[in-house]
Coordinates of C-alpha atoms in Angstrom, one line a residue:
Chain Y
M29 CA 28.3 10.7 40.5
S30 CA 28.5 12.4 37.0
L31 CA 27.9 8.9 35.2
Y32 CA 24.7 8.8 37.3
Y33 CA 23.7 12.2 36.2
R34 CA 24.8 11.3 32.7
R35 CA 22.6 8.1 32.3
R36 CA 19.7 10.0 33.7
N37 CA 20.2 12.9 31.3
T38 CA 20.4 10.6 28.4
N39 CA 17.5 9.1 29.2
L40 CA 15.6 11.9 30.1
V41 CA 16.4 13.6 26.4
A42 CA 15.9 10.2 24.5
T43 CA 12.3 10.0 26.1
T44 CA 11.7 13.4 25.6
L45 CA 12.6 12.9 21.7
C46 CA 10.1 10.0 21.5
W47 CA 7.4 11.8 22.9
G48 CA 8.4 14.7 20.1
A49 CA 8.1 11.8 17.6
A50 CA 4.9 10.9 18.6
A51 CA 3.2 14.5 18.4
F52 CA 5.1 14.7 15.3
G53 CA 3.5 11.8 13.4
L54 CA 0.1 12.7 14.9
S55 CA 0.3 16.3 14.1
W56 CA 0.7 15.5 10.2
L57 CA -2.6 13.5 10.4
V58 CA -3.9 16.6 12.0
M59 CA -3.1 19.1 9.5
I60 CA -3.8 16.9 6.5
L61 CA -7.1 16.3 7.7
G62 CA -7.7 19.9 8.8
A63 CA -6.5 21.1 5.5
L64 CA -9.2 18.8 3.8
V65 CA -12.1 19.6 5.8
F66 CA -11.1 22.8 5.4
E67 CA -10.8 23.1 1.9
G68 CA -13.1 20.3 1.1
A69 CA -16.1 21.3 2.7
K70 CA -16.3 25.0 1.0
G71 CA -17.3 23.1 -2.1
L72 CA -19.4 20.6 -0.6
S73 CA -23.2 21.2 -2.2
L74 CA -25.9 19.0 -3.6
D75 CA -24.5 19.5 -7.2
V76 CA -21.4 17.7 -6.2
F77 CA -23.4 14.7 -6.1
T78 CA -25.8 15.4 -8.7
Q79 CA -23.8 16.7 -11.7
N80 CA -21.1 15.6 -14.0
T81 CA -17.9 16.8 -13.9
P82 CA -17.8 20.3 -16.1
P83 CA -15.7 22.1 -18.7
P84 CA -13.1 24.4 -17.2
G85 CA -14.9 27.6 -16.1
S86 CA -18.3 26.5 -14.7
A87 CA -20.0 24.8 -11.9
G88 CA -20.4 20.8 -12.2
G89 CA -20.3 18.0 -9.6
L90 CA -18.8 14.8 -9.4
L91 CA -21.1 12.6 -10.4
N92 CA -19.8 10.7 -13.1
A93 CA -16.7 10.2 -11.4
M94 CA -18.4 8.8 -8.1
A95 CA -20.5 6.1 -10.1
G96 CA -17.2 4.9 -12.3
S97 CA -15.2 4.7 -9.1
L98 CA -18.2 2.7 -7.4
I99 CA -18.7 0.6 -10.6
M100 CA -14.9 -0.4 -11.2
T101 CA -14.3 -1.1 -7.3
I102 CA -17.6 -3.5 -7.4
I103 CA -16.2 -5.1 -10.0
G104 CA -12.7 -5.3 -9.1
V105 CA -13.5 -6.6 -5.4
A106 CA -16.2 -9.1 -7.0
V107 CA -13.6 -10.7 -8.8
G108 CA -10.4 -10.2 -6.8
G109 CA -12.3 -11.2 -3.6
P110 CA -13.5 -14.5 -4.3
L111 CA -9.9 -15.4 -6.2
G112 CA -8.1 -14.4 -2.9
M113 CA -10.2 -15.8 -0.7
L114 CA -9.9 -19.5 -2.4
A115 CA -6.3 -19.1 -2.8
G116 CA -6.2 -18.0 1.1
T117 CA -8.3 -21.3 1.8
Y118 CA -6.0 -23.5 -0.2
M119 CA -3.0 -22.1 1.9
A120 CA -4.8 -22.3 5.4
E121 CA -6.5 -25.5 4.8
Y122 CA -5.4 -28.2 2.2
G123 CA -2.1 -26.7 1.9
R124 CA -0.7 -25.6 5.0
Y125 CA 2.5 -27.7 5.1
S126 CA 3.3 -27.7 1.5
K127 CA 6.0 -25.8 -0.3
L128 CA 4.0 -24.3 -2.4
T129 CA 1.9 -22.3 0.1
V130 CA 5.6 -21.0 1.6
I131 CA 6.3 -19.7 -2.2
I132 CA 2.8 -18.4 -2.6
R133 CA 2.7 -16.6 0.8
F134 CA 6.2 -14.8 -0.1
I135 CA 5.2 -13.9 -3.9
N136 CA 1.3 -12.5 -2.5
D137 CA 3.2 -10.4 0.4
I138 CA 5.7 -9.0 -2.5
L139 CA 2.6 -8.0 -4.6
L140 CA 0.9 -6.7 -1.3
S141 CA 3.6 -4.0 -1.5
A142 CA 4.6 -3.5 -5.3
P143 CA 4.6 -0.4 -6.7
S144 CA 0.6 -0.2 -8.0
I145 CA 1.6 1.8 -11.0
V146 CA 3.5 -1.4 -12.2
I147 CA 0.1 -3.1 -11.9
G148 CA -0.8 -0.7 -14.3
L149 CA 1.6 -0.9 -16.6
F150 CA 1.1 -4.7 -16.8
V151 CA -2.7 -4.3 -17.4
Y152 CA -1.8 -1.8 -20.0
T153 CA 0.3 -4.3 -22.0
A154 CA -1.8 -7.3 -21.4
L155 CA -5.4 -6.0 -21.9
V156 CA -5.1 -2.0 -22.8
A157 CA -2.5 -2.5 -25.5
R158 CA -4.3 -5.8 -26.9
M159 CA -7.7 -4.5 -27.0
G160 CA -6.6 -1.4 -28.7
H161 CA -8.4 1.2 -26.3
F162 CA -8.9 2.2 -22.8
S163 CA -11.6 0.6 -21.0
A164 CA -13.5 0.7 -17.6
I165 CA -13.0 -3.1 -17.7
S166 CA -9.4 -3.0 -18.0
G167 CA -9.6 -0.2 -15.2
A168 CA -11.4 -2.9 -12.8
A169 CA -8.9 -5.5 -13.5
A170 CA -6.2 -3.9 -12.7
L171 CA -8.3 -2.9 -9.2
A172 CA -8.8 -6.6 -8.9
I173 CA -4.9 -7.4 -9.1
L174 CA -4.6 -5.3 -6.2
V175 CA -7.4 -6.4 -4.1
I176 CA -6.1 -10.2 -4.3
P177 CA -3.0 -9.9 -1.9
V178 CA -5.3 -7.9 1.0
V179 CA -7.6 -10.7 0.5
L180 CA -5.6 -13.6 0.5
R181 CA -3.4 -12.3 3.4
T182 CA -6.1 -11.8 5.8
T183 CA -8.4 -14.7 4.8
E184 CA -5.2 -17.1 5.4
D185 CA -4.2 -15.3 8.7
M186 CA -8.0 -15.7 9.7
L187 CA -8.3 -19.5 9.0
L188 CA -5.4 -20.0 10.7
L189 CA -6.9 -18.6 13.8
V190 CA -10.2 -21.1 13.8
P191 CA -9.2 -23.8 16.0
G192 CA -8.2 -27.2 14.8
S193 CA -10.4 -29.0 17.4
L194 CA -13.4 -27.4 15.7
R195 CA -12.1 -29.1 12.6
E196 CA -11.9 -32.3 13.9
A197 CA -15.1 -32.4 15.6
S198 CA -16.9 -31.8 12.4
T199 CA -14.6 -34.5 10.5
A200 CA -15.6 -36.9 13.4
L201 CA -19.1 -36.5 12.6
G202 CA -18.6 -37.7 9.3
L203 CA -18.6 -34.3 6.9
P204 CA -16.6 -34.1 4.0
R205 CA -13.5 -31.7 3.9
S206 CA -15.3 -29.4 1.7
Y207 CA -18.2 -29.1 4.0
V208 CA -16.1 -28.7 7.3
I209 CA -14.1 -25.3 5.6
Q210 CA -17.6 -23.8 4.4
R211 CA -19.9 -24.9 7.2
V212 CA -17.6 -24.6 10.1
A213 CA -14.4 -22.7 9.5
Y214 CA -15.8 -20.0 7.2
R215 CA -18.6 -19.6 9.7
A216 CA -15.9 -19.1 12.7
A217 CA -13.8 -16.6 10.6
K218 CA -16.5 -14.9 9.2
S219 CA -15.7 -11.3 10.6
G220 CA -12.2 -11.6 9.7
L221 CA -13.3 -12.7 6.3
V222 CA -15.3 -9.3 5.9
T223 CA -12.4 -7.4 7.4
G224 CA -10.4 -8.3 4.7
V225 CA -12.5 -7.2 2.0
L226 CA -13.2 -4.2 3.5
L227 CA -9.7 -3.2 3.7
A228 CA -9.5 -4.3 0.4
V229 CA -12.3 -1.8 -0.7
A230 CA -10.6 0.6 1.2
R231 CA -6.9 -0.1 -0.3
V232 CA -8.6 0.0 -3.9
S233 CA -10.8 3.1 -3.4
G234 CA -8.1 5.5 -3.2
E235 CA -5.9 4.3 -5.8
T236 CA -5.1 6.5 -8.8
A237 CA -1.7 5.4 -10.5
P238 CA -3.0 1.8 -12.0
L239 CA -6.3 3.9 -13.2
L240 CA -4.4 6.2 -15.3
F241 CA -3.9 4.3 -18.1
T242 CA -6.3 1.8 -17.8
S243 CA -9.7 3.4 -17.6
L244 CA -8.5 6.9 -18.4
N245 CA -10.8 9.3 -17.4
N246 CA -14.2 10.3 -19.0
Q247 CA -15.8 13.7 -18.8
F248 CA -19.3 12.8 -19.2
W249 CA -21.8 10.0 -18.1
S250 CA -20.8 7.0 -19.1
L251 CA -21.9 3.2 -17.9
D252 CA -20.1 1.8 -20.8
L253 CA -17.6 -0.8 -19.2
N254 CA -15.8 -1.0 -23.0
A255 CA -15.0 2.7 -22.5
P256 CA -12.9 4.8 -21.0
M257 CA -14.7 5.6 -17.7
A258 CA -14.3 8.2 -14.8
S259 CA -12.9 7.6 -11.6
L260 CA -12.8 10.1 -8.4
P261 CA -8.8 9.6 -7.7
V262 CA -8.2 10.8 -11.3
V263 CA -10.6 13.1 -11.7
I264 CA -8.8 14.6 -8.4
F265 CA -5.4 14.1 -10.1
Q266 CA -6.3 16.1 -13.3
F267 CA -8.3 18.9 -11.7
A268 CA -5.6 19.4 -8.7
L269 CA -2.9 20.1 -11.1
S270 CA -5.4 22.3 -13.3
P271 CA -5.0 26.3 -13.5
Y272 CA -8.6 26.3 -12.9
K273 CA -9.9 27.6 -9.5
D274 CA -13.6 25.7 -10.0
W275 CA -11.6 22.6 -10.8
Q276 CA -9.3 22.8 -8.2
Q277 CA -12.3 23.4 -5.5
L278 CA -13.9 20.1 -6.9
A279 CA -10.5 18.0 -6.5
W280 CA -10.4 19.3 -2.7
T281 CA -14.3 18.5 -2.3
G282 CA -13.3 14.7 -4.3
A283 CA -10.3 14.2 -1.9
L284 CA -12.6 15.2 1.2
L285 CA -14.9 12.5 -0.1
V286 CA -12.2 9.7 -0.6
T287 CA -10.6 10.1 2.2
A288 CA -13.8 10.3 4.3
T289 CA -14.9 7.2 2.9
V290 CA -11.4 5.1 3.0
L291 CA -11.3 6.3 6.8
I292 CA -14.9 5.2 7.4
L293 CA -13.8 1.5 5.6
S294 CA -10.8 1.1 7.7
I295 CA -12.1 1.9 11.0
A296 CA -15.2 -0.4 10.3
A297 CA -12.6 -2.9 9.2
R298 CA -10.9 -2.3 12.5
T299 CA -13.4 -2.7 15.0
L300 CA -15.0 -5.7 13.4
S301 CA -11.7 -7.3 13.7
R302 CA -11.0 -6.1 17.3
Q303 CA -14.5 -7.9 18.2
R304 CA -13.3 -10.9 17.0
T305 CA -9.7 -11.0 19.2
S306 CA -11.5 -9.8 22.2
K307 CA -13.9 -12.6 22.2
Chain F
M29 CA -25.5 -33.0 5.1
S30 CA -24.6 -34.1 8.4
E31 CA -27.7 -36.4 8.4
F32 CA -25.9 -38.9 6.5
A33 CA -23.2 -39.3 8.7
L34 CA -25.3 -39.5 11.4
S35 CA -28.4 -41.6 10.8
S36 CA -27.6 -45.3 10.0
D37 CA -30.9 -46.2 8.3
A38 CA -30.1 -49.9 6.5
A39 CA -33.1 -50.1 4.2
P40 CA -31.8 -51.2 0.8
A41 CA -33.5 -48.9 -1.4
A42 CA -32.2 -46.0 0.9
A43 CA -28.5 -47.5 0.2
V44 CA -28.5 -46.9 -3.0
S45 CA -29.6 -43.4 -3.2
R46 CA -27.1 -42.6 0.1
A47 CA -24.5 -44.1 -2.0
R48 CA -25.6 -41.8 -5.1
R49 CA -25.6 -38.9 -2.8
L50 CA -22.1 -39.6 -1.4
A51 CA -20.4 -39.8 -4.5
T52 CA -21.8 -36.5 -5.0
L53 CA -20.7 -35.3 -2.2
A54 CA -17.0 -36.7 -2.9
L55 CA -17.4 -35.0 -6.4
F56 CA -18.2 -31.6 -4.9
D57 CA -15.4 -32.3 -2.2
R58 CA -12.8 -32.8 -5.2
L59 CA -13.8 -29.7 -7.2
F60 CA -13.6 -27.4 -4.0
H61 CA -10.1 -28.7 -3.6
K62 CA -9.2 -28.3 -7.1
L63 CA -11.0 -24.9 -7.1
T64 CA -8.8 -23.4 -4.3
F65 CA -5.5 -25.0 -5.7
S66 CA -6.4 -23.3 -9.3
A67 CA -7.1 -20.0 -7.3
A68 CA -3.5 -20.2 -5.6
I69 CA -1.8 -21.1 -9.3
I70 CA -3.5 -18.1 -10.5
V71 CA -1.8 -15.6 -7.8
L72 CA 1.4 -17.3 -8.5
L73 CA 1.0 -16.7 -12.0
L74 CA 0.2 -13.3 -11.6
L75 CA 3.7 -11.9 -10.8
G76 CA 5.0 -14.3 -13.5
G77 CA 2.3 -12.3 -15.8
V78 CA 3.5 -9.1 -14.5
I79 CA 7.4 -9.8 -14.9
V80 CA 7.0 -11.6 -18.3
S81 CA 4.7 -8.8 -19.9
L82 CA 7.2 -6.0 -18.6
I83 CA 9.7 -7.9 -20.3
Q84 CA 8.1 -8.4 -23.2
G85 CA 6.8 -4.4 -23.4
S86 CA 10.4 -3.2 -23.1
I87 CA 12.4 -5.4 -25.5
P88 CA 12.2 -2.4 -28.5
A89 CA 13.6 -0.2 -26.1
I90 CA 16.7 -2.7 -24.8
K91 CA 17.4 -3.2 -28.7
A92 CA 17.4 0.6 -29.0
F93 CA 19.7 1.3 -25.8
G94 CA 21.0 -1.6 -24.3
F95 CA 22.7 -1.0 -21.2
G96 CA 23.2 2.6 -22.3
F97 CA 19.7 3.2 -21.1
L98 CA 20.7 2.8 -17.4
A99 CA 23.5 5.4 -17.9
S100 CA 22.2 8.1 -19.8
Q101 CA 20.4 11.2 -18.3
S102 CA 18.9 12.3 -21.5
W103 CA 15.1 12.1 -22.2
N104 CA 14.2 13.5 -25.6
P105 CA 11.0 12.3 -26.9
V106 CA 11.4 14.7 -30.2
T107 CA 14.5 12.5 -31.1
E108 CA 13.4 9.6 -29.5
N109 CA 16.6 9.2 -27.3
F110 CA 15.8 7.9 -23.8
G111 CA 17.7 7.2 -20.6
A112 CA 16.7 6.0 -17.2
M113 CA 19.6 8.0 -15.3
A114 CA 17.8 11.1 -14.3
A115 CA 14.4 9.0 -13.2
I116 CA 16.6 6.4 -11.1
Y117 CA 18.5 9.4 -9.5
G118 CA 15.4 11.0 -8.6
T119 CA 13.8 7.9 -7.1
V120 CA 16.7 7.1 -5.1
A121 CA 17.1 10.5 -3.6
T122 CA 13.3 10.9 -2.5
S123 CA 13.7 7.7 -1.1
L124 CA 16.5 8.4 1.1
I125 CA 15.1 11.9 2.3
A126 CA 12.1 10.2 2.9
M127 CA 14.0 7.1 4.9
L128 CA 16.4 10.4 6.8
V129 CA 12.9 11.9 8.2
A130 CA 10.9 8.1 8.4
V131 CA 13.5 6.3 10.5
P132 CA 14.0 8.0 13.5
V133 CA 10.9 9.5 13.8
G134 CA 9.0 5.9 13.0
L135 CA 11.2 4.6 15.6
G136 CA 10.9 7.1 18.3
V137 CA 6.8 6.5 17.8
A138 CA 7.1 2.7 18.0
V139 CA 9.1 3.3 21.2
F140 CA 6.8 5.4 22.5
L141 CA 4.1 3.3 21.8
T142 CA 5.5 0.4 23.5
E143 CA 7.1 1.8 26.6
L144 CA 6.1 5.6 27.0
C145 CA 2.6 5.7 26.4
P146 CA -0.1 5.7 29.0
H147 CA -2.2 2.8 28.6
T148 CA -5.4 4.3 27.9
L149 CA -3.9 6.2 25.1
R150 CA -1.7 3.8 23.6
R151 CA -5.0 1.9 21.6
P152 CA -6.4 5.4 20.3
I153 CA -2.8 6.7 19.4
G154 CA -1.6 3.5 17.7
M155 CA -4.8 3.4 15.8
A156 CA -4.2 7.2 14.3
I157 CA -0.7 6.1 13.1
E158 CA -2.4 3.2 11.4
L159 CA -4.8 5.6 10.0
L160 CA -2.1 8.2 8.8
A161 CA -1.0 4.8 6.6
G162 CA -4.1 4.1 5.0
I163 CA -4.8 7.9 3.5
P164 CA -4.4 7.1 0.0
S165 CA -1.1 8.5 -1.8
I166 CA -3.3 11.2 -3.9
I167 CA -4.4 12.8 -0.8
Y168 CA -0.7 13.3 0.4
G169 CA 0.0 14.9 -3.3
I170 CA -2.9 17.4 -3.3
W171 CA -2.3 18.3 0.4
G172 CA 1.6 19.0 -0.3
L173 CA 1.0 20.8 -3.8
F174 CA -1.5 23.1 -2.2
V175 CA 0.0 23.1 1.5
L176 CA 3.2 22.1 2.2
A177 CA 4.8 23.5 -1.0
P178 CA 3.7 26.9 -0.6
F179 CA 4.8 27.0 3.0
L180 CA 8.1 25.5 2.2
Q181 CA 8.3 27.7 -0.9
Q182 CA 8.0 31.2 1.6
Y183 CA 9.6 30.1 4.6
V184 CA 11.9 27.2 4.8
Q185 CA 13.5 27.3 1.2
P186 CA 14.5 30.7 1.5
A187 CA 15.9 30.3 5.2
L188 CA 17.8 27.3 3.8
I189 CA 19.4 29.2 0.8
S190 CA 20.6 32.0 2.6
A191 CA 21.7 29.9 6.1
F192 CA 24.0 27.5 3.7
A193 CA 24.8 30.1 1.2
D194 CA 28.7 30.1 2.5
T195 CA 28.8 26.8 3.4
P196 CA 31.1 25.1 0.4
V197 CA 29.0 21.6 0.3
L198 CA 25.6 23.0 1.4
S199 CA 25.2 25.6 -0.6
T200 CA 25.5 23.4 -3.7
L201 CA 22.8 21.2 -2.0
F202 CA 20.7 24.4 -1.3
A203 CA 21.3 26.2 -4.6
G204 CA 18.9 28.0 -6.8
P205 CA 15.3 29.6 -6.8
P206 CA 12.8 28.3 -3.9
Y207 CA 10.3 26.8 -6.2
G208 CA 8.2 25.0 -3.4
I209 CA 8.1 21.8 -5.7
G210 CA 10.9 19.7 -5.9
V211 CA 13.3 16.8 -4.6
L212 CA 13.4 17.6 -1.1
T213 CA 9.3 18.3 -0.6
A214 CA 8.4 15.0 -2.6
G215 CA 10.9 13.3 -0.2
L216 CA 9.5 14.8 2.9
I217 CA 6.0 13.9 1.9
L218 CA 7.0 10.3 1.0
G219 CA 8.7 10.3 4.7
V220 CA 5.6 11.3 6.1
M221 CA 3.9 8.5 4.1
V222 CA 6.3 6.2 4.7
L223 CA 6.6 6.8 8.6
P224 CA 3.3 5.2 9.8
F225 CA 4.8 1.5 8.2
I226 CA 8.0 1.8 9.6
A227 CA 6.2 2.8 13.3
S228 CA 3.5 0.2 13.2
I229 CA 6.0 -2.6 11.9
S230 CA 8.6 -1.9 14.6
R231 CA 6.0 -1.6 17.3
D232 CA 4.7 -5.1 16.4
V233 CA 8.3 -6.4 16.5
F234 CA 9.3 -4.6 20.1
D235 CA 6.4 -6.7 21.1
T236 CA 8.0 -10.1 20.6
V237 CA 10.6 -9.1 22.9
P238 CA 10.1 -11.2 25.8
P239 CA 9.0 -9.3 29.2
V240 CA 11.5 -11.3 31.3
L241 CA 14.5 -9.6 29.2
K242 CA 13.1 -6.2 29.6
E243 CA 12.4 -6.6 33.5
A244 CA 16.0 -8.3 34.1
A245 CA 17.3 -5.2 32.3
S246 CA 15.3 -2.8 34.5
G247 CA 15.6 -5.1 37.7
I248 CA 19.7 -4.2 37.5
G249 CA 19.1 -0.6 37.2
C250 CA 18.8 0.3 33.8
T251 CA 17.0 3.4 32.8
T252 CA 14.0 3.2 30.1
W253 CA 16.1 4.1 27.4
E254 CA 19.1 1.5 28.0
V255 CA 16.4 -0.9 28.0
M256 CA 15.5 0.1 24.5
A257 CA 19.2 0.9 23.1
H258 CA 20.6 -2.2 24.8
V259 CA 17.9 -4.8 25.1
V260 CA 15.1 -4.2 23.1
L261 CA 16.9 -2.9 19.7
P262 CA 19.5 -5.7 19.5
Y263 CA 16.8 -8.7 19.9
T264 CA 14.9 -7.3 17.2
R265 CA 17.5 -6.0 14.9
V266 CA 16.7 -8.0 11.8
G267 CA 13.1 -7.6 12.2
V268 CA 13.4 -3.6 12.4
I269 CA 15.8 -3.8 9.3
G270 CA 12.8 -5.6 7.6
G271 CA 10.4 -3.1 8.7
V272 CA 12.6 -0.3 7.5
M273 CA 13.3 -2.0 3.9
L274 CA 9.8 -2.3 3.7
G275 CA 9.1 1.2 4.2
L276 CA 11.8 1.9 1.6
G277 CA 10.3 -0.4 -1.0
R278 CA 7.0 1.9 -0.4
A279 CA 8.6 4.9 -1.0
L280 CA 10.6 3.8 -4.0
G281 CA 7.4 2.8 -5.9
E282 CA 5.2 5.6 -4.8
T283 CA 3.7 7.1 -7.3
M284 CA 1.1 9.9 -6.9
A285 CA 2.3 11.8 -3.7
V286 CA 5.5 12.5 -5.6
T287 CA 4.0 13.2 -8.9
F288 CA 2.5 16.2 -7.7
V289 CA 5.4 18.0 -6.0
I290 CA 8.1 16.6 -8.0
G291 CA 8.2 19.1 -10.9
N292 CA 8.9 16.6 -13.4
A293 CA 12.3 17.7 -14.7
H294 CA 14.5 15.1 -16.8
K295 CA 17.6 16.1 -15.2
I296 CA 20.0 15.4 -12.4
S297 CA 20.7 18.6 -10.6
G298 CA 23.1 19.2 -7.5
S299 CA 20.5 20.9 -5.6
I300 CA 17.6 19.3 -3.6
I301 CA 15.4 21.9 -3.9
A302 CA 15.4 22.0 -7.7
P303 CA 12.5 19.9 -9.6
G304 CA 13.0 16.6 -10.6
T305 CA 12.0 13.1 -11.6
T306 CA 11.1 9.6 -10.1
I307 CA 10.7 6.7 -12.5
S308 CA 6.9 6.6 -11.3
A309 CA 6.4 10.1 -11.7
T310 CA 7.5 9.9 -15.1
I311 CA 5.4 6.9 -16.0
A312 CA 2.2 8.7 -14.5
N313 CA 3.2 12.0 -16.3
E314 CA 4.1 11.0 -19.7
F315 CA 2.6 7.3 -20.2
T316 CA -0.6 8.4 -21.7
E317 CA 0.6 11.1 -24.0
A318 CA 3.4 8.6 -25.5
V319 CA 3.5 8.5 -29.2
G320 CA 5.7 5.8 -30.9
D321 CA 6.7 2.7 -29.8
I322 CA 10.3 3.5 -28.6
Y323 CA 8.5 6.1 -26.3
T324 CA 5.9 3.5 -25.0
S325 CA 8.7 1.1 -24.6
S326 CA 11.2 3.3 -22.8
L327 CA 8.8 3.9 -20.2
I328 CA 7.7 0.0 -19.5
E329 CA 11.4 -0.3 -19.2
L330 CA 11.5 2.2 -16.6
G331 CA 8.6 0.5 -14.8
L332 CA 10.9 -2.7 -15.1
I333 CA 13.7 -1.4 -13.6
L334 CA 11.5 0.4 -10.6
F335 CA 9.9 -3.5 -10.5
V336 CA 13.6 -5.0 -10.2
I337 CA 14.3 -2.5 -7.4
T338 CA 11.1 -2.9 -5.3
F339 CA 11.3 -6.6 -5.5
V340 CA 15.0 -7.1 -4.3
V341 CA 14.3 -4.5 -1.4
L342 CA 10.6 -6.1 -0.5
A343 CA 12.3 -9.5 -0.9
C344 CA 15.1 -8.7 1.5
A345 CA 12.3 -7.1 3.5
R346 CA 10.0 -10.4 4.0
L347 CA 13.1 -12.7 4.2
L348 CA 14.5 -10.7 7.3
L349 CA 10.7 -10.3 9.1
M350 CA 10.2 -13.8 8.5
R351 CA 13.4 -14.7 10.5
I352 CA 12.2 -12.7 13.4
E353 CA 8.6 -14.3 13.4
H354 CA 10.1 -17.8 13.0
K355 CA 12.4 -16.2 16.4
A356 CA 8.8 -15.6 18.2
G357 CA 7.6 -18.5 17.4
A358 CA 10.1 -21.1 18.4

């Protein structure tokens, strides 16, 4: 009888701990989002969107930082997205059974979780050191390198989900391989491909480490790709660690904006991919 | 384009133009193949480029310090004498604390999601945990600096210090004034960041267990816990270890969250509430201010060490995860 009770009690303790673990995990999400909304909303005003980052002690906004983030993200995704998509296409369509695909998949998975600061160092030695100065374009290059693995992975996965019979049917109609891929496979996997790009944008828009010593920071309005450019994450980093109250407030507000963007993007990506799988 | 294939117009003039257009099609076909192939090669070259450029950048430091770089904990920009020991120690210590928090909790969350959670809540809770993984690391950093660190400084650390003051080993582990920031705080933040990765991978891995196995175990009278401990965990062991190592890889390389709360002190302290530094925090804090070749090069060599460590950990993780995918597919 005691064995029975011991087993039952062990089970009770273990399941309670699992419930506790889930509550613990969720409570962090609530606490972090709560603090962000509470602290960030205090500084939310029109000025944030219309004025540039201020010198210490005066009021200002985050306009140049937002513009910089937007520009570098767009360039990064515009360069890294197609590259990743084409490479993913090769792996899923042409080289499905080749050794090269296995190697690239392995390396891509490592790039996917490689420390982003190392990517920053790579771009620094490859671009910044050669050009002799920090620039927005090298920041965008660092972001592009971070975009590639995300897009490649989802593209390959989504193309592999497209039924082979669709390809066979269109090949039987006489379509060349490249048309089968572009007109049939891409269309069938469209929402999945968009998901990949959205996930990549979400990943990149909060990245700080690779921008620290590629695009650096710029206190003023600048659209020059060959010059240092401000970005939201780097501004948050600099302002949060400063002793000035105004700057810290702007850092919280910036953090709220970044988080909102990232969460909206990843929820959108998830809804899109769920629509696809439930079809 | 399919009309070429479908219409069988046999007029001679049309046949010529048809042949020409088919040739263009074939050319385009080859070009597209080449294009995708070169994109794939570029991805391969990128990783090679990362390694080569890091090695190239760290040559001056390697020449100056040799293997002593790994063993020395001095970090003096004035005399240009650098060593990686303190940073490596900090990286390992914070990651270890992170794993102590994240592995049990992450596995608990995964068990909860696969076995205990009511079906209607399964999707929203799973999604919330994944959202936790999507929050950028700088957000964890700013939250850790302004919310967690003051809380630890005021309530948790004084309690720890006085509670363990007379215990032999633990008193050195929790020695010194409560700064709030330090190795412990950084480790906790890292743990929270890594938790969702471990939880969601473990959940996916648990889902690969054939229901028949679990049903059979329940059928002979096993409790939920016994099913998990004696059937599901042994079956998925390799995958769970892979997931944990993937989380470890993240923790080792994480930069921003740590940089905010580590304190950036280049020394190895016996106390885990004292400030320290990690490889990534050192690079993030000092790289733009580094003057001189040796200083910059030492930082790049730190990056190289970090890359090698994470590469090994991540490669092991992937190999283990590939094994379980293979098993699930077979």
